[in-house]
PDB file of C-alpha atoms in Angstrom:
ATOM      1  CA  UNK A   1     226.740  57.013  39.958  1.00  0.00           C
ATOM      2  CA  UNK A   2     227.546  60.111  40.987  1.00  0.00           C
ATOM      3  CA  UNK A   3     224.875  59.863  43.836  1.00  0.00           C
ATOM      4  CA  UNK A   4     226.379  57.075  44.723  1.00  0.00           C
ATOM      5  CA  UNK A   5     230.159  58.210  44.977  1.00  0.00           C
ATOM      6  CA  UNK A   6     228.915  60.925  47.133  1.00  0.00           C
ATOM      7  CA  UNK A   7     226.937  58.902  49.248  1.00  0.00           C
ATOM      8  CA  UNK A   8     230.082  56.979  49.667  1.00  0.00           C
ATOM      9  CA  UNK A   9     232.189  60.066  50.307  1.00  0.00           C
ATOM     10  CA  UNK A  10     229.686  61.038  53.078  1.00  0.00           C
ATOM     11  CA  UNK A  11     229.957  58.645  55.187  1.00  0.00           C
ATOM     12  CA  UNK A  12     234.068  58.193  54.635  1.00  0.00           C
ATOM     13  CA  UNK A  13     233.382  62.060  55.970  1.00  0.00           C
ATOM     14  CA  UNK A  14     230.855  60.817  58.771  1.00  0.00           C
ATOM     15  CA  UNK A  15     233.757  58.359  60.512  1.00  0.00           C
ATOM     16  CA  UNK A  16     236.983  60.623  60.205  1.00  0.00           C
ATOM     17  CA  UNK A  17     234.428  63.235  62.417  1.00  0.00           C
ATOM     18  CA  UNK A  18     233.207  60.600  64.771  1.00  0.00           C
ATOM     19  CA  UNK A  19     237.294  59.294  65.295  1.00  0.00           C
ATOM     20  CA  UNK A  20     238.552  62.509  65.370  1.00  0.00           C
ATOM     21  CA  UNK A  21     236.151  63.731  67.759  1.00  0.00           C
ATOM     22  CA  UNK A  22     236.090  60.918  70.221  1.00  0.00           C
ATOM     23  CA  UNK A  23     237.855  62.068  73.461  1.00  0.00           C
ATOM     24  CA  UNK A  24     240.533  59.813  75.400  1.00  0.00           C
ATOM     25  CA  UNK A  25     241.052  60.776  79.397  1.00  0.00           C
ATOM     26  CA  UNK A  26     242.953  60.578  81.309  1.00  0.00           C
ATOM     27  CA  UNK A  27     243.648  63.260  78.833  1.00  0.00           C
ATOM     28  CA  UNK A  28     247.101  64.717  79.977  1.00  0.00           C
ATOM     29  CA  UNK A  29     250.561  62.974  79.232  1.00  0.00           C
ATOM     30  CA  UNK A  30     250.809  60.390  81.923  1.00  0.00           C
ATOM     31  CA  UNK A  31     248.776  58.167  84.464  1.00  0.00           C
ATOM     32  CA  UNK A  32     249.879  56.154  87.292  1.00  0.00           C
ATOM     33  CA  UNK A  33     250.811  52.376  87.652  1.00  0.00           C
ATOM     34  CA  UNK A  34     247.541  51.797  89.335  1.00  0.00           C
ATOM     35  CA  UNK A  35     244.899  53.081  87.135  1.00  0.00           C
ATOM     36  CA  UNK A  36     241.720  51.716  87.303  1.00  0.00           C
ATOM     37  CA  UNK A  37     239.772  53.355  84.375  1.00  0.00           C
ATOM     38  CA  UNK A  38     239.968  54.943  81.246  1.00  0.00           C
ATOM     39  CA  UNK A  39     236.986  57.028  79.670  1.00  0.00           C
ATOM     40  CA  UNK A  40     235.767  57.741  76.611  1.00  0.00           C
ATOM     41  CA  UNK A  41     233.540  60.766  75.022  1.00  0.00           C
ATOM     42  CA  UNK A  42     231.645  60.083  71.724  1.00  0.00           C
ATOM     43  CA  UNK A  43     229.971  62.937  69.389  1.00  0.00           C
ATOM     44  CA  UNK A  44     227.195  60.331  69.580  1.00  0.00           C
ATOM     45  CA  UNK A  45     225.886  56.393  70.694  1.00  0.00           C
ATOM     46  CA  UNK A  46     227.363  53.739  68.830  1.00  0.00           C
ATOM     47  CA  UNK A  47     225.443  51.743  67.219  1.00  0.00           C
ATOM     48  CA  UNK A  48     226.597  48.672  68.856  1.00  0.00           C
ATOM     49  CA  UNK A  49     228.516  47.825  71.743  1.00  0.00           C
ATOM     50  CA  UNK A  50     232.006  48.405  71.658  1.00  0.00           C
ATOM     51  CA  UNK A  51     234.226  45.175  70.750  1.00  0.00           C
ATOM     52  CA  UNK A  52     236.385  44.326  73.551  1.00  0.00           C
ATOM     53  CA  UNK A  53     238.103  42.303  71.040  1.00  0.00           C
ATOM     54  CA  UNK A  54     239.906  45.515  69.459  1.00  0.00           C
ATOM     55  CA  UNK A  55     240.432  47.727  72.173  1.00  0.00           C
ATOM     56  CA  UNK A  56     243.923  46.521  73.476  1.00  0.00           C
ATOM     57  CA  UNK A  57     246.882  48.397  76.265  1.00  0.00           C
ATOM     58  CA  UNK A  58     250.078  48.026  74.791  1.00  0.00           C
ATOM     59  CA  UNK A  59     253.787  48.296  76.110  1.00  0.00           C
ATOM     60  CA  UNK A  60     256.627  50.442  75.155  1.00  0.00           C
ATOM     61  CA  UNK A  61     257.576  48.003  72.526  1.00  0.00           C
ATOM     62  CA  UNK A  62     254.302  48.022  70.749  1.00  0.00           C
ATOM     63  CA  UNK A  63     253.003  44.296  72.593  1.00  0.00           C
ATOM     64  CA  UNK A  64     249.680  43.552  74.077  1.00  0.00           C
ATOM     65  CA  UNK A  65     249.379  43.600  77.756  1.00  0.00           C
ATOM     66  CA  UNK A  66     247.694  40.479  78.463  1.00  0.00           C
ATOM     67  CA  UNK A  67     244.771  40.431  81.036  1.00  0.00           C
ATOM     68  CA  UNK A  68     245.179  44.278  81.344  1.00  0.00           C
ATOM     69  CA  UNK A  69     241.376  45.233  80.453  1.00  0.00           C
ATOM     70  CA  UNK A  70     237.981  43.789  81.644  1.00  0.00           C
ATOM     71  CA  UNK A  71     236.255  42.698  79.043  1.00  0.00           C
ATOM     72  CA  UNK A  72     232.905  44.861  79.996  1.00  0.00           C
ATOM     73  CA  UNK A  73     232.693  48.390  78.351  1.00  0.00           C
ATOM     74  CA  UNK A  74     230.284  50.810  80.676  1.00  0.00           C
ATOM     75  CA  UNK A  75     228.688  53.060  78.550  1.00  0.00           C
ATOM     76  CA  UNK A  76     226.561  55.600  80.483  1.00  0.00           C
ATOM     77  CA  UNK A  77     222.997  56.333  80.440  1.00  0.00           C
ATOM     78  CA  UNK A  78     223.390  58.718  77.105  1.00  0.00           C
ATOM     79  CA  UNK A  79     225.689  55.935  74.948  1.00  0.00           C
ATOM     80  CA  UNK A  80     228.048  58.884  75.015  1.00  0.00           C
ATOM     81  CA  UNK A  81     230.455  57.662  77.346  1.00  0.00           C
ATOM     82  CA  UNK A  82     232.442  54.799  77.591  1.00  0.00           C
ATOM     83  CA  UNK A  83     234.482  53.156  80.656  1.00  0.00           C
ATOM     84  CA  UNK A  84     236.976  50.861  80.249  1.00  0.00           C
ATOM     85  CA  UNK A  85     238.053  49.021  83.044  1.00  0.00           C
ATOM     86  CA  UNK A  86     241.102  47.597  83.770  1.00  0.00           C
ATOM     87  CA  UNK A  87     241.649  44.579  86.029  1.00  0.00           C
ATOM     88  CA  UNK A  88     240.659  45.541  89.075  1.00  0.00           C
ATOM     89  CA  UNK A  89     241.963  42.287  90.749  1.00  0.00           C
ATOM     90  CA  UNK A  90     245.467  42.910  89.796  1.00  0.00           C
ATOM     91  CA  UNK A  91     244.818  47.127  90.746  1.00  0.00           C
ATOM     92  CA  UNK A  92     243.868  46.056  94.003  1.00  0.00           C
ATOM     93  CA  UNK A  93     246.860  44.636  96.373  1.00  0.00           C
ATOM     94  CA  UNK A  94     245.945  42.158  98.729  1.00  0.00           C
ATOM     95  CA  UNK A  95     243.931  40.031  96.069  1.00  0.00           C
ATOM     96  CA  UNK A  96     244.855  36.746  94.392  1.00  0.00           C
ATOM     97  CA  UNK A  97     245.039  38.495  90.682  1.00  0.00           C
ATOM     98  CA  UNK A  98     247.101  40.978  92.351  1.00  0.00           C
ATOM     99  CA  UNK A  99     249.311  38.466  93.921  1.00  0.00           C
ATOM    100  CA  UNK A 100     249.823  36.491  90.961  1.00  0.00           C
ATOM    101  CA  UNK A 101     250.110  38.826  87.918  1.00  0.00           C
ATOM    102  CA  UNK A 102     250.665  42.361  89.242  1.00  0.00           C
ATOM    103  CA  UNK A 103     249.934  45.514  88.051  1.00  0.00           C
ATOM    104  CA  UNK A 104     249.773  45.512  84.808  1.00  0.00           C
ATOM    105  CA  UNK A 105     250.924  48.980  84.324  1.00  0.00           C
ATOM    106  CA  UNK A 106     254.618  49.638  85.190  1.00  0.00           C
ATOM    107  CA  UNK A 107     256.059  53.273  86.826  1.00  0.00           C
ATOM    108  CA  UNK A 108     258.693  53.938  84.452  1.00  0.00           C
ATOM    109  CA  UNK A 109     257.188  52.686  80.799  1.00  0.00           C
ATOM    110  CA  UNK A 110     255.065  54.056  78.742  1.00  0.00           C
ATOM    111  CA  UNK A 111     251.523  52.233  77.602  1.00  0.00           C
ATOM    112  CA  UNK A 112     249.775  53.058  74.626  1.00  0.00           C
ATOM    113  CA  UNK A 113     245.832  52.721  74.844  1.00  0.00           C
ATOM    114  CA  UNK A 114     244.647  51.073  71.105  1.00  0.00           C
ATOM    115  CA  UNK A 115     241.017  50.711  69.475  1.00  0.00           C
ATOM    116  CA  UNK A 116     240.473  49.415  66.357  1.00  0.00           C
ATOM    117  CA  UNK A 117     237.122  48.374  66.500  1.00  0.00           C
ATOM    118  CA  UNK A 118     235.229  50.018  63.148  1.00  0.00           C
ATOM    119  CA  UNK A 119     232.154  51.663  65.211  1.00  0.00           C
ATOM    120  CA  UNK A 120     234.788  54.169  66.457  1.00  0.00           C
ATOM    121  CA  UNK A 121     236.203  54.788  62.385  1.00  0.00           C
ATOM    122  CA  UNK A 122     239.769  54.749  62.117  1.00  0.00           C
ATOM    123  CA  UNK A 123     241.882  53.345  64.875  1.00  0.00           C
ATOM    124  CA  UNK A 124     242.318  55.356  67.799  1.00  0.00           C
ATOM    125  CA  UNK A 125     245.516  55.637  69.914  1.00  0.00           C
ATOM    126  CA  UNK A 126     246.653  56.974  73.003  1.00  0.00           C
ATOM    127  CA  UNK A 127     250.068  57.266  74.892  1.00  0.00           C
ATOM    128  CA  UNK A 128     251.059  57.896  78.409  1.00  0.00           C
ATOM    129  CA  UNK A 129     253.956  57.304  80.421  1.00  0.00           C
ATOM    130  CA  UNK A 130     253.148  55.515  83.378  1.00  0.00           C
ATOM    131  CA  UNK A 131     253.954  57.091  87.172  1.00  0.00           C
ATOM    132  CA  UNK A 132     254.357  55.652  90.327  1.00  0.00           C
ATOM    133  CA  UNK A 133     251.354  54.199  92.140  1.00  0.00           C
ATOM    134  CA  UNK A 134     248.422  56.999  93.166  1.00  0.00           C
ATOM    135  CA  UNK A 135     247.166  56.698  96.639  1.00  0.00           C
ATOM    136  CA  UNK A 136     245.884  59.601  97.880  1.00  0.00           C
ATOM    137  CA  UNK A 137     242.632  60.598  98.426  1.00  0.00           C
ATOM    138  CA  UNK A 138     241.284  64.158  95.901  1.00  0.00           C
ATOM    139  CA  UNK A 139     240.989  66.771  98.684  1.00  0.00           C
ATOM    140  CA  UNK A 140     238.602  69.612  97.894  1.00  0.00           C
ATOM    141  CA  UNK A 141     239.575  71.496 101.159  1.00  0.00           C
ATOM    142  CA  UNK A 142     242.964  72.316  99.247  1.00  0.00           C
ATOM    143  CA  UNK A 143     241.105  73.461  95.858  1.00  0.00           C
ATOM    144  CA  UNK A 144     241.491  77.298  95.561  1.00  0.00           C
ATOM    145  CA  UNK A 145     238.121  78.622  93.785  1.00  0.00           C
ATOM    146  CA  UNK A 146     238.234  82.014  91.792  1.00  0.00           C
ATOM    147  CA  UNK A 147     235.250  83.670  92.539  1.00  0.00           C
ATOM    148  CA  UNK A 148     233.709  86.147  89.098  1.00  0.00           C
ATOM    149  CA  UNK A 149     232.336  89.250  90.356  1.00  0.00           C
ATOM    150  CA  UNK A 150     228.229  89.738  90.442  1.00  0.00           C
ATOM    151  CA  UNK A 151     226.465  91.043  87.295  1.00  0.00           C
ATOM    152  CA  UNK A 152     229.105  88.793  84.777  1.00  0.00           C
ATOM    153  CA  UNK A 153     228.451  85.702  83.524  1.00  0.00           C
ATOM    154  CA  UNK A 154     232.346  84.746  83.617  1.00  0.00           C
ATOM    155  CA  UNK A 155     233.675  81.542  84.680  1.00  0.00           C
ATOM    156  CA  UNK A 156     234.007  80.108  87.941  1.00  0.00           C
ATOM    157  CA  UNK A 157     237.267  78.637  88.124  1.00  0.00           C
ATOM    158  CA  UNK A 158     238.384  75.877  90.432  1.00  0.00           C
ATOM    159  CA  UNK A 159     241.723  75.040  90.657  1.00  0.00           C
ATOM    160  CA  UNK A 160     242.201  70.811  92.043  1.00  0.00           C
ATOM    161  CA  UNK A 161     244.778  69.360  94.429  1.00  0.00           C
ATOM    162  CA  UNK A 162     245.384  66.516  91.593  1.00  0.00           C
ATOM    163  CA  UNK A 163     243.478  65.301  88.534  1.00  0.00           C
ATOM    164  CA  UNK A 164     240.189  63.749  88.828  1.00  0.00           C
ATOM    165  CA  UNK A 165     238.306  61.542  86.847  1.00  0.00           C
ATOM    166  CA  UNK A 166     236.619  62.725  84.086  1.00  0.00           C
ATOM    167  CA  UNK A 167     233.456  61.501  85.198  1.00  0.00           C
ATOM    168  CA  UNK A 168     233.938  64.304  88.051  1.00  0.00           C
ATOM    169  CA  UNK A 169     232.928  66.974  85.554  1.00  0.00           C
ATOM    170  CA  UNK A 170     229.410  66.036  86.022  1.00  0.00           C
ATOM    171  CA  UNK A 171     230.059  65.321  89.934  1.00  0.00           C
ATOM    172  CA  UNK A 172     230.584  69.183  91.172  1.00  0.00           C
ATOM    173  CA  UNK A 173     227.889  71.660  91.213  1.00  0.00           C
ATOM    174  CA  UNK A 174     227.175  75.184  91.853  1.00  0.00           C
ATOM    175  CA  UNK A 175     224.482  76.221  94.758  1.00  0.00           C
ATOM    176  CA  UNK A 176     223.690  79.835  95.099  1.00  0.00           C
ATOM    177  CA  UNK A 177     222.742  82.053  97.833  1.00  0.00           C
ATOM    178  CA  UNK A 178     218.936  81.244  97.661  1.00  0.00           C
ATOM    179  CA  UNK A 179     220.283  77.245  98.483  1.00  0.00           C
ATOM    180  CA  UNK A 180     219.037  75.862  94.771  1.00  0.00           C
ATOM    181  CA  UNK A 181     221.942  74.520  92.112  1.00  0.00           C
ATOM    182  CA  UNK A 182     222.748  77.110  89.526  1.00  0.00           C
ATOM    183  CA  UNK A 183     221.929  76.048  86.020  1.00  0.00           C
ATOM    184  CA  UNK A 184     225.270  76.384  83.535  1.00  0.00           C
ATOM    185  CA  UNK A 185     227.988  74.363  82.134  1.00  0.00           C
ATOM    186  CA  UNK A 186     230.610  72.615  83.544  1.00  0.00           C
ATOM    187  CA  UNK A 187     234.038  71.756  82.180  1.00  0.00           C
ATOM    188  CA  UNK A 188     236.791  69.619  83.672  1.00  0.00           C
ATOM    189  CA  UNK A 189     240.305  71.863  82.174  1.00  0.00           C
ATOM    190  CA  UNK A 190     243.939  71.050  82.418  1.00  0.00           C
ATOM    191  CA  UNK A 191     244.074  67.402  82.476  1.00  0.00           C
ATOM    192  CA  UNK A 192     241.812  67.446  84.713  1.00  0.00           C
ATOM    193  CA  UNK A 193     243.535  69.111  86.727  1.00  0.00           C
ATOM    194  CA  UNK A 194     240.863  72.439  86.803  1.00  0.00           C
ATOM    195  CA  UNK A 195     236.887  72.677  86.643  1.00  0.00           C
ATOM    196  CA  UNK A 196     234.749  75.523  85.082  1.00  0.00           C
ATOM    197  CA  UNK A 197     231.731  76.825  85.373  1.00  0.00           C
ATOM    198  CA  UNK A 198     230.043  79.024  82.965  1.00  0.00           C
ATOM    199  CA  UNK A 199     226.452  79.904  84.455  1.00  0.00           C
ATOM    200  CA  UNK A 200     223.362  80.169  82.890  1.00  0.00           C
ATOM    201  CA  UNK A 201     222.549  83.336  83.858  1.00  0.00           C
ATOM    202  CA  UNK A 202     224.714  86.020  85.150  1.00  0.00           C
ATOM    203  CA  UNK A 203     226.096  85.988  89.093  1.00  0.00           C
ATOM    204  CA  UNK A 204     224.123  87.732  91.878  1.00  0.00           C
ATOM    205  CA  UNK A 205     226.173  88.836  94.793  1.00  0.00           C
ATOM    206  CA  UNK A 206     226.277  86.848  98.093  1.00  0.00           C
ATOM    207  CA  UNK A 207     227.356  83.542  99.343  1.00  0.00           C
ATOM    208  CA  UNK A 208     227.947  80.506  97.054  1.00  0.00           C
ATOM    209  CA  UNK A 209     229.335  77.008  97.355  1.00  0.00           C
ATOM    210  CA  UNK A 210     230.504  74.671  95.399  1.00  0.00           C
ATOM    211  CA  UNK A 211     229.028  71.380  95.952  1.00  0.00           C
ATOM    212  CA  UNK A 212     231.098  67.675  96.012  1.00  0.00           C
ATOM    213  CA  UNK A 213     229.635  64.614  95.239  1.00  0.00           C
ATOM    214  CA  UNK A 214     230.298  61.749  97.462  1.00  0.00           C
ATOM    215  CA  UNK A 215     230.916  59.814  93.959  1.00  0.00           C
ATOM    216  CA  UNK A 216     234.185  61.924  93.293  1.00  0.00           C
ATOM    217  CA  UNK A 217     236.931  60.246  92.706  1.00  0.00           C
ATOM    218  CA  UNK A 218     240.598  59.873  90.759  1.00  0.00           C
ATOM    219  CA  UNK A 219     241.665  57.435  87.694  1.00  0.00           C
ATOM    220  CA  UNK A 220     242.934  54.987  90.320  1.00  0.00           C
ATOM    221  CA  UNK A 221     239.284  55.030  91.593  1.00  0.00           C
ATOM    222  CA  UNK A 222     239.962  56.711  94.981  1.00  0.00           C
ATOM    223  CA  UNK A 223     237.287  58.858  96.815  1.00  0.00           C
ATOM    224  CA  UNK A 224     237.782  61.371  99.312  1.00  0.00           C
ATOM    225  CA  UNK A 225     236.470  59.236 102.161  1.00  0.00           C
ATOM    226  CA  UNK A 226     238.222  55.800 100.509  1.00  0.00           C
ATOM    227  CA  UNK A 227     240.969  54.839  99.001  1.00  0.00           C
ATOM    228  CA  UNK A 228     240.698  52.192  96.544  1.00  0.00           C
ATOM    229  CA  UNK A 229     243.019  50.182  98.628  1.00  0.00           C
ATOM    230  CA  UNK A 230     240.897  49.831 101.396  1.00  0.00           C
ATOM    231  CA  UNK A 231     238.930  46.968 102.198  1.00  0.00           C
ATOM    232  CA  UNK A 232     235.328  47.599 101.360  1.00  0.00           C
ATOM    233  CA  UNK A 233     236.037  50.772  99.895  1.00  0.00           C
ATOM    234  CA  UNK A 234     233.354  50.178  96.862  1.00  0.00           C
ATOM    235  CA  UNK A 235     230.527  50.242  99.420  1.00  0.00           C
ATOM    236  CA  UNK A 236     231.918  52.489 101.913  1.00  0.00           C
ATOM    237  CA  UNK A 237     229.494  55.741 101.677  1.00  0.00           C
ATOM    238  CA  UNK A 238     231.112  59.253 101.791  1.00  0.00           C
ATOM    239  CA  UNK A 239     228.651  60.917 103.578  1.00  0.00           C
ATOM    240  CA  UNK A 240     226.648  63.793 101.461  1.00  0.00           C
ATOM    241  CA  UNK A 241     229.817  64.821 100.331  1.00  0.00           C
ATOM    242  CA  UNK A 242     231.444  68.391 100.722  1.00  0.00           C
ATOM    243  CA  UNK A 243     230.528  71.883 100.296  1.00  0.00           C
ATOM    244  CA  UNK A 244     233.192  74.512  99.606  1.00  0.00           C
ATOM    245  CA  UNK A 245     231.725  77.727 100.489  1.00  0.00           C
ATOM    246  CA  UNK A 246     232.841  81.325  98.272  1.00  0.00           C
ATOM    247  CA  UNK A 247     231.438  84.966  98.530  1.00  0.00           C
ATOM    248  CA  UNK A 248     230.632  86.306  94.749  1.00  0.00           C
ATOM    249  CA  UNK A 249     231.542  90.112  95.706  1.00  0.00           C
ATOM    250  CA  UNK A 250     229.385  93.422  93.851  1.00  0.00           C
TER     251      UNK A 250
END
């Protein structure tokens, strides 16, 4: 009995750590009226796919948006992340969904992301207020990069014009003086808002860049060479993406 009881007590143990370590972005306080995804981090895989069925938006008084959410979970290669997509018909102006329903986020309200499904443990809840529509493109040219000194292995720091997806922690990369990527981890910081990266191995004085992937883009799924309002902007290609050059100094 007592086996048992503890068995039982484990894995009560096992799904407050999984809910309370699952990871909601956008993470900071609001997101704007066109927002196209919403991400998920998980300690580990599920161990099935994630029920649409219980993963609901809801309004400021606590009701179901109807039609908000596509009813197709991403998970990535890992099972560690989740996207969660919202309509991208009624995102997207222009297009009969659009035309018909609207967005079905509204600048001004607040919406309140819900998942009850029991592979995720207790239900898990999220609040933002909702903005005003985001169109702009992320620019790198306007990040502002602080540079560590050579012979430390502190951070790089990288300060954004506006928040990025969180998928754009893995999206940015480090490529030293010798041309090759620098081994080390990266970490998206601020909502979002700021990317560090802690190297491997401490830095060696000379020229460095930081490296952009095409693939970059915002919660409202616009890339630096695209908007998500333009026509074709899905298969529009960005190019090799950008390189933001910094001098690590002895």
């Amino acid at each position: 009995m007592k086996h048992g009881r503890a068995a039982v007590a484990l894995a009560l143990l096992s799904i407050d750590v999984l809910a309370g370590s699952v990871q909601v972005f956008p993470s900071g306080p609001s997101v704007p009226e066109n927002l196209l995804h919403i991400e998920l981090r998980l300690p580990m895989p599920l161990s099935r796919a994630l029920d649409m069925r219980h993963v609901t938006l809801l309004d400021a008084a606590g009701q179901v948006l109807p039609g908000a959410l596509l009813d197709l979970p991403l998970p990535s290669a890992d099972g560690r992340r989740l996207t969660l997509l919202l309509h991208p018909g009624r995102v997207k102006s222009g297009l009969v969904a659009h035309e018909q329903l609207g967005l079905a986020l509204k600048a001004g309200d607040s919406v309140t992301l819900r998942i009850d499904d029991p592979a995720l443990g207790p239900a898990l809840r999220k609040t933002w207020q909702v903005t005003a529509a985001d169109r702009a493109a992320p620019e790198p040219a306007r990040w502002r990069i602080a540079a560590p000194r050579a012979g430390s292995a502190a951070a790089l720091v990288v300060r954004l014009d506006a928040p990025v997806s969180a998928s754009g922690e893995g999206l940015m990369a480090v490529r030293g003086p010798d041309g090759l990527r620098l081994a080390g981890r990266p970490q998206l910081l601020d909502a979002e808002t700021g990317w560090r990266f802690v190297p491997a191995q401490p830095w060696v004085a000379g020229r460095h860049s930081l490296m952009v992937h095409p693939d970059l883009e915002d919660a409202a799924g616009n890339r630096a060479c695209a908007l998500f309002e333009m026509r074709g902007n899905s298969h529009q290609a960005c190019g090799e993406g950008q390189a933001l050059p910094f001098e690590v100094k002895p």
